[in-house]
mmCIF file with all atom_site columns, C-alpha atoms in Angstrom:
data_model
loop_
_atom_site.group_PDB
_atom_site.id
_atom_site.type_symbol
_atom_site.label_atom_id
_atom_site.label_alt_id
_atom_site.label_comp_id
_atom_site.label_asym_id
_atom_site.label_entity_id
_atom_site.label_seq_id
_atom_site.pdbx_PDB_ins_code
_atom_site.Cartn_x
_atom_site.Cartn_y
_atom_site.Cartn_z
_atom_site.occupancy
_atom_site.B_iso_or_equiv
_atom_site.pdbx_formal_charge
_atom_site.auth_seq_id
_atom_site.auth_comp_id
_atom_site.auth_asym_id
_atom_site.auth_atom_id
_atom_site.pdbx_PDB_model_num
ATOM 1  C CA . MET K 1 1  ? 159.256 40.786 -65.182 1.00 0.00 ? 1  MET K CA 1
ATOM 2  C CA . PRO K 1 2  ? 162.341 40.785 -67.341 1.00 0.00 ? 2  PRO K CA 1
ATOM 3  C CA . SER K 1 3  ? 162.004 42.341 -70.796 1.00 0.00 ? 3  SER K CA 1
ATOM 4  C CA . ASN K 1 4  ? 161.793 38.862 -72.399 1.00 0.00 ? 4  ASN K CA 1
ATOM 5  C CA . GLY K 1 5  ? 158.555 38.168 -70.475 1.00 0.00 ? 5  GLY K CA 1
ATOM 6  C CA . ALA K 1 6  ? 159.994 35.380 -68.357 1.00 0.00 ? 6  ALA K CA 1
ATOM 7  C CA . PHE K 1 7  ? 158.809 35.175 -64.784 1.00 0.00 ? 7  PHE K CA 1
ATOM 8  C CA . GLU K 1 8  ? 161.394 35.988 -62.172 1.00 0.00 ? 8  GLU K CA 1
ATOM 9  C CA . PRO K 1 9  ? 159.965 35.058 -58.745 1.00 0.00 ? 9  PRO K CA 1
ATOM 10 C CA . GLU K 1 10 ? 160.810 37.244 -55.675 1.00 0.00 ? 10 GLU K CA 1
ATOM 11 C CA . HIS K 1 11 ? 162.133 34.966 -53.031 1.00 0.00 ? 11 HIS K CA 1
ATOM 12 C CA . ARG K 1 12 ? 161.662 36.161 -49.499 1.00 0.00 ? 12 ARG K CA 1
ATOM 13 C CA . TYR K 1 13 ? 162.062 34.942 -45.930 1.00 0.00 ? 13 TYR K CA 1
ATOM 14 C CA . ALA K 1 14 ? 160.155 35.740 -42.804 1.00 0.00 ? 14 ALA K CA 1
ATOM 15 C CA . PRO K 1 15 ? 160.409 34.647 -39.218 1.00 0.00 ? 15 PRO K CA 1
ATOM 16 C CA . VAL K 1 16 ? 157.140 32.818 -38.579 1.00 0.00 ? 16 VAL K CA 1
ATOM 17 C CA . ASN K 1 17 ? 156.034 30.781 -35.559 1.00 0.00 ? 17 ASN K CA 1
ATOM 18 C CA . GLY K 1 18 ? 159.646 30.111 -34.414 1.00 0.00 ? 18 GLY K CA 1
ATOM 19 C CA . ILE K 1 19 ? 161.036 29.123 -37.848 1.00 0.00 ? 19 ILE K CA 1
ATOM 20 C CA . ARG K 1 20 ? 162.481 30.859 -40.841 1.00 0.00 ? 20 ARG K CA 1
ATOM 21 C CA . MET K 1 21 ? 159.950 30.502 -43.650 1.00 0.00 ? 21 MET K CA 1
ATOM 22 C CA . HIS K 1 22 ? 160.767 30.846 -47.334 1.00 0.00 ? 22 HIS K CA 1
ATOM 23 C CA . TYR K 1 23 ? 158.141 32.052 -49.826 1.00 0.00 ? 23 TYR K CA 1
ATOM 24 C CA . VAL K 1 24 ? 157.712 33.454 -53.283 1.00 0.00 ? 24 VAL K CA 1
ATOM 25 C CA . GLU K 1 25 ? 155.653 36.622 -53.794 1.00 0.00 ? 25 GLU K CA 1
ATOM 26 C CA . ALA K 1 26 ? 154.375 38.386 -56.915 1.00 0.00 ? 26 ALA K CA 1
ATOM 27 C CA . GLY K 1 27 ? 151.732 40.884 -57.930 1.00 0.00 ? 27 GLY K CA 1
ATOM 28 C CA . GLU K 1 28 ? 149.512 43.282 -56.098 1.00 0.00 ? 28 GLU K CA 1
ATOM 29 C CA . GLY K 1 29 ? 145.912 43.389 -54.972 1.00 0.00 ? 29 GLY K CA 1
ATOM 30 C CA . GLU K 1 30 ? 143.909 40.874 -52.994 1.00 0.00 ? 30 GLU K CA 1
ATOM 31 C CA . PRO K 1 31 ? 145.964 38.101 -51.625 1.00 0.00 ? 31 PRO K CA 1
ATOM 32 C CA . VAL K 1 32 ? 145.986 34.546 -52.964 1.00 0.00 ? 32 VAL K CA 1
ATOM 33 C CA . VAL K 1 33 ? 147.943 31.962 -50.961 1.00 0.00 ? 33 VAL K CA 1
ATOM 34 C CA . LEU K 1 34 ? 149.003 28.832 -52.810 1.00 0.00 ? 34 LEU K CA 1
ATOM 35 C CA . LEU K 1 35 ? 149.810 25.798 -50.516 1.00 0.00 ? 35 LEU K CA 1
ATOM 36 C CA . HIS K 1 36 ? 151.769 22.971 -52.035 1.00 0.00 ? 36 HIS K CA 1
ATOM 37 C CA . GLY K 1 37 ? 151.152 19.220 -51.245 1.00 0.00 ? 37 GLY K CA 1
ATOM 38 C CA . PHE K 1 38 ? 153.348 16.425 -50.153 1.00 0.00 ? 38 PHE K CA 1
ATOM 39 C CA . PRO K 1 39 ? 156.235 16.138 -51.038 1.00 0.00 ? 39 PRO K CA 1
ATOM 40 C CA . GLU K 1 40 ? 156.436 19.334 -53.093 1.00 0.00 ? 40 GLU K CA 1
ATOM 41 C CA . PHE K 1 41 ? 157.379 22.999 -52.474 1.00 0.00 ? 41 PHE K CA 1
ATOM 42 C CA . TRP K 1 42 ? 156.480 26.422 -53.986 1.00 0.00 ? 42 TRP K CA 1
ATOM 43 C CA . TYR K 1 43 ? 157.866 25.418 -57.360 1.00 0.00 ? 43 TYR K CA 1
ATOM 44 C CA . SER K 1 44 ? 154.828 23.253 -58.059 1.00 0.00 ? 44 SER K CA 1
ATOM 45 C CA . TRP K 1 45 ? 152.946 26.572 -58.550 1.00 0.00 ? 45 TRP K CA 1
ATOM 46 C CA . ARG K 1 46 ? 155.562 28.066 -60.967 1.00 0.00 ? 46 ARG K CA 1
ATOM 47 C CA . LYS K 1 47 ? 153.099 28.249 -63.805 1.00 0.00 ? 47 LYS K CA 1
ATOM 48 C CA . GLN K 1 48 ? 150.101 29.512 -61.851 1.00 0.00 ? 48 GLN K CA 1
ATOM 49 C CA . VAL K 1 49 ? 152.032 32.377 -60.062 1.00 0.00 ? 49 VAL K CA 1
ATOM 50 C CA . PRO K 1 50 ? 152.709 34.437 -63.212 1.00 0.00 ? 50 PRO K CA 1
ATOM 51 C CA . ALA K 1 51 ? 149.149 33.834 -64.458 1.00 0.00 ? 51 ALA K CA 1
ATOM 52 C CA . LEU K 1 52 ? 147.631 35.120 -61.266 1.00 0.00 ? 52 LEU K CA 1
ATOM 53 C CA . ALA K 1 53 ? 150.106 37.967 -60.485 1.00 0.00 ? 53 ALA K CA 1
ATOM 54 C CA . PRO K 1 54 ? 148.576 40.529 -62.852 1.00 0.00 ? 54 PRO K CA 1
ATOM 55 C CA . HIS K 1 55 ? 145.359 40.360 -60.821 1.00 0.00 ? 55 HIS K CA 1
ATOM 56 C CA . TYR K 1 56 ? 146.416 39.383 -57.298 1.00 0.00 ? 56 TYR K CA 1
ATOM 57 C CA . ARG K 1 57 ? 149.085 39.422 -54.724 1.00 0.00 ? 57 ARG K CA 1
ATOM 58 C CA . VAL K 1 58 ? 150.239 35.785 -54.908 1.00 0.00 ? 58 VAL K CA 1
ATOM 59 C CA . VAL K 1 59 ? 152.172 34.196 -52.003 1.00 0.00 ? 59 VAL K CA 1
ATOM 60 C CA . ALA K 1 60 ? 153.440 30.674 -52.289 1.00 0.00 ? 60 ALA K CA 1
ATOM 61 C CA . PRO K 1 61 ? 155.346 29.470 -49.252 1.00 0.00 ? 61 PRO K CA 1
ATOM 62 C CA . ASP K 1 62 ? 157.510 26.456 -48.730 1.00 0.00 ? 62 ASP K CA 1
ATOM 63 C CA . LEU K 1 63 ? 155.787 24.782 -45.746 1.00 0.00 ? 63 LEU K CA 1
ATOM 64 C CA . ARG K 1 64 ? 157.545 23.766 -42.577 1.00 0.00 ? 64 ARG K CA 1
ATOM 65 C CA . GLY K 1 65 ? 160.331 21.288 -43.398 1.00 0.00 ? 65 GLY K CA 1
ATOM 66 C CA . TYR K 1 66 ? 160.120 21.717 -47.202 1.00 0.00 ? 66 TYR K CA 1
ATOM 67 C CA . HIS K 1 67 ? 162.798 23.190 -49.480 1.00 0.00 ? 67 HIS K CA 1
ATOM 68 C CA . GLU K 1 68 ? 164.188 26.371 -47.964 1.00 0.00 ? 68 GLU K CA 1
ATOM 69 C CA . THR K 1 69 ? 161.908 26.582 -44.894 1.00 0.00 ? 69 THR K CA 1
ATOM 70 C CA . GLU K 1 70 ? 163.366 25.303 -41.644 1.00 0.00 ? 70 GLU K CA 1
ATOM 71 C CA . ALA K 1 71 ? 162.447 21.827 -40.434 1.00 0.00 ? 71 ALA K CA 1
ATOM 72 C CA . ARG K 1 72 ? 161.677 22.021 -36.758 1.00 0.00 ? 72 ARG K CA 1
ATOM 73 C CA . PRO K 1 73 ? 159.087 20.038 -34.796 1.00 0.00 ? 73 PRO K CA 1
ATOM 74 C CA . PRO K 1 74 ? 156.255 19.983 -33.937 1.00 0.00 ? 74 PRO K CA 1
ATOM 75 C CA . TYR K 1 75 ? 154.485 19.012 -37.183 1.00 0.00 ? 75 TYR K CA 1
ATOM 76 C CA . ASP K 1 76 ? 150.933 18.849 -35.867 1.00 0.00 ? 76 ASP K CA 1
ATOM 77 C CA . THR K 1 77 ? 148.118 20.432 -37.872 1.00 0.00 ? 77 THR K CA 1
ATOM 78 C CA . GLY K 1 78 ? 147.710 23.277 -35.397 1.00 0.00 ? 78 GLY K CA 1
ATOM 79 C CA . THR K 1 79 ? 151.396 24.298 -35.778 1.00 0.00 ? 79 THR K CA 1
ATOM 80 C CA . LEU K 1 80 ? 151.227 24.021 -39.568 1.00 0.00 ? 80 LEU K CA 1
ATOM 81 C CA . GLN K 1 81 ? 148.116 26.188 -39.586 1.00 0.00 ? 81 GLN K CA 1
ATOM 82 C CA . GLN K 1 82 ? 149.811 28.817 -37.435 1.00 0.00 ? 82 GLN K CA 1
ATOM 83 C CA . ASP K 1 83 ? 152.831 28.797 -39.812 1.00 0.00 ? 83 ASP K CA 1
ATOM 84 C CA . VAL K 1 84 ? 150.569 29.751 -42.738 1.00 0.00 ? 84 VAL K CA 1
ATOM 85 C CA . LEU K 1 85 ? 148.643 32.368 -40.746 1.00 0.00 ? 85 LEU K CA 1
ATOM 86 C CA . GLY K 1 86 ? 151.972 33.831 -39.685 1.00 0.00 ? 86 GLY K CA 1
#
């Protein structure tokens, strides 16, 4: 965190299930994965991430086809599940 206390998210990318997935990560400890709804992206969790990060490793991905994650079919529930499980 910067000295002024503002939250600076760490943006990362990973090859997952045939796509390039963008996610934000913060903190250490037990993982907490925050999944956005439709039609949002990781930014919908911007206030929860810094609140959880002192206690958990927080991961907030942009799901397939949203924001900075690649949009490539298929979009069935099985594929979306595998994207998150990575």
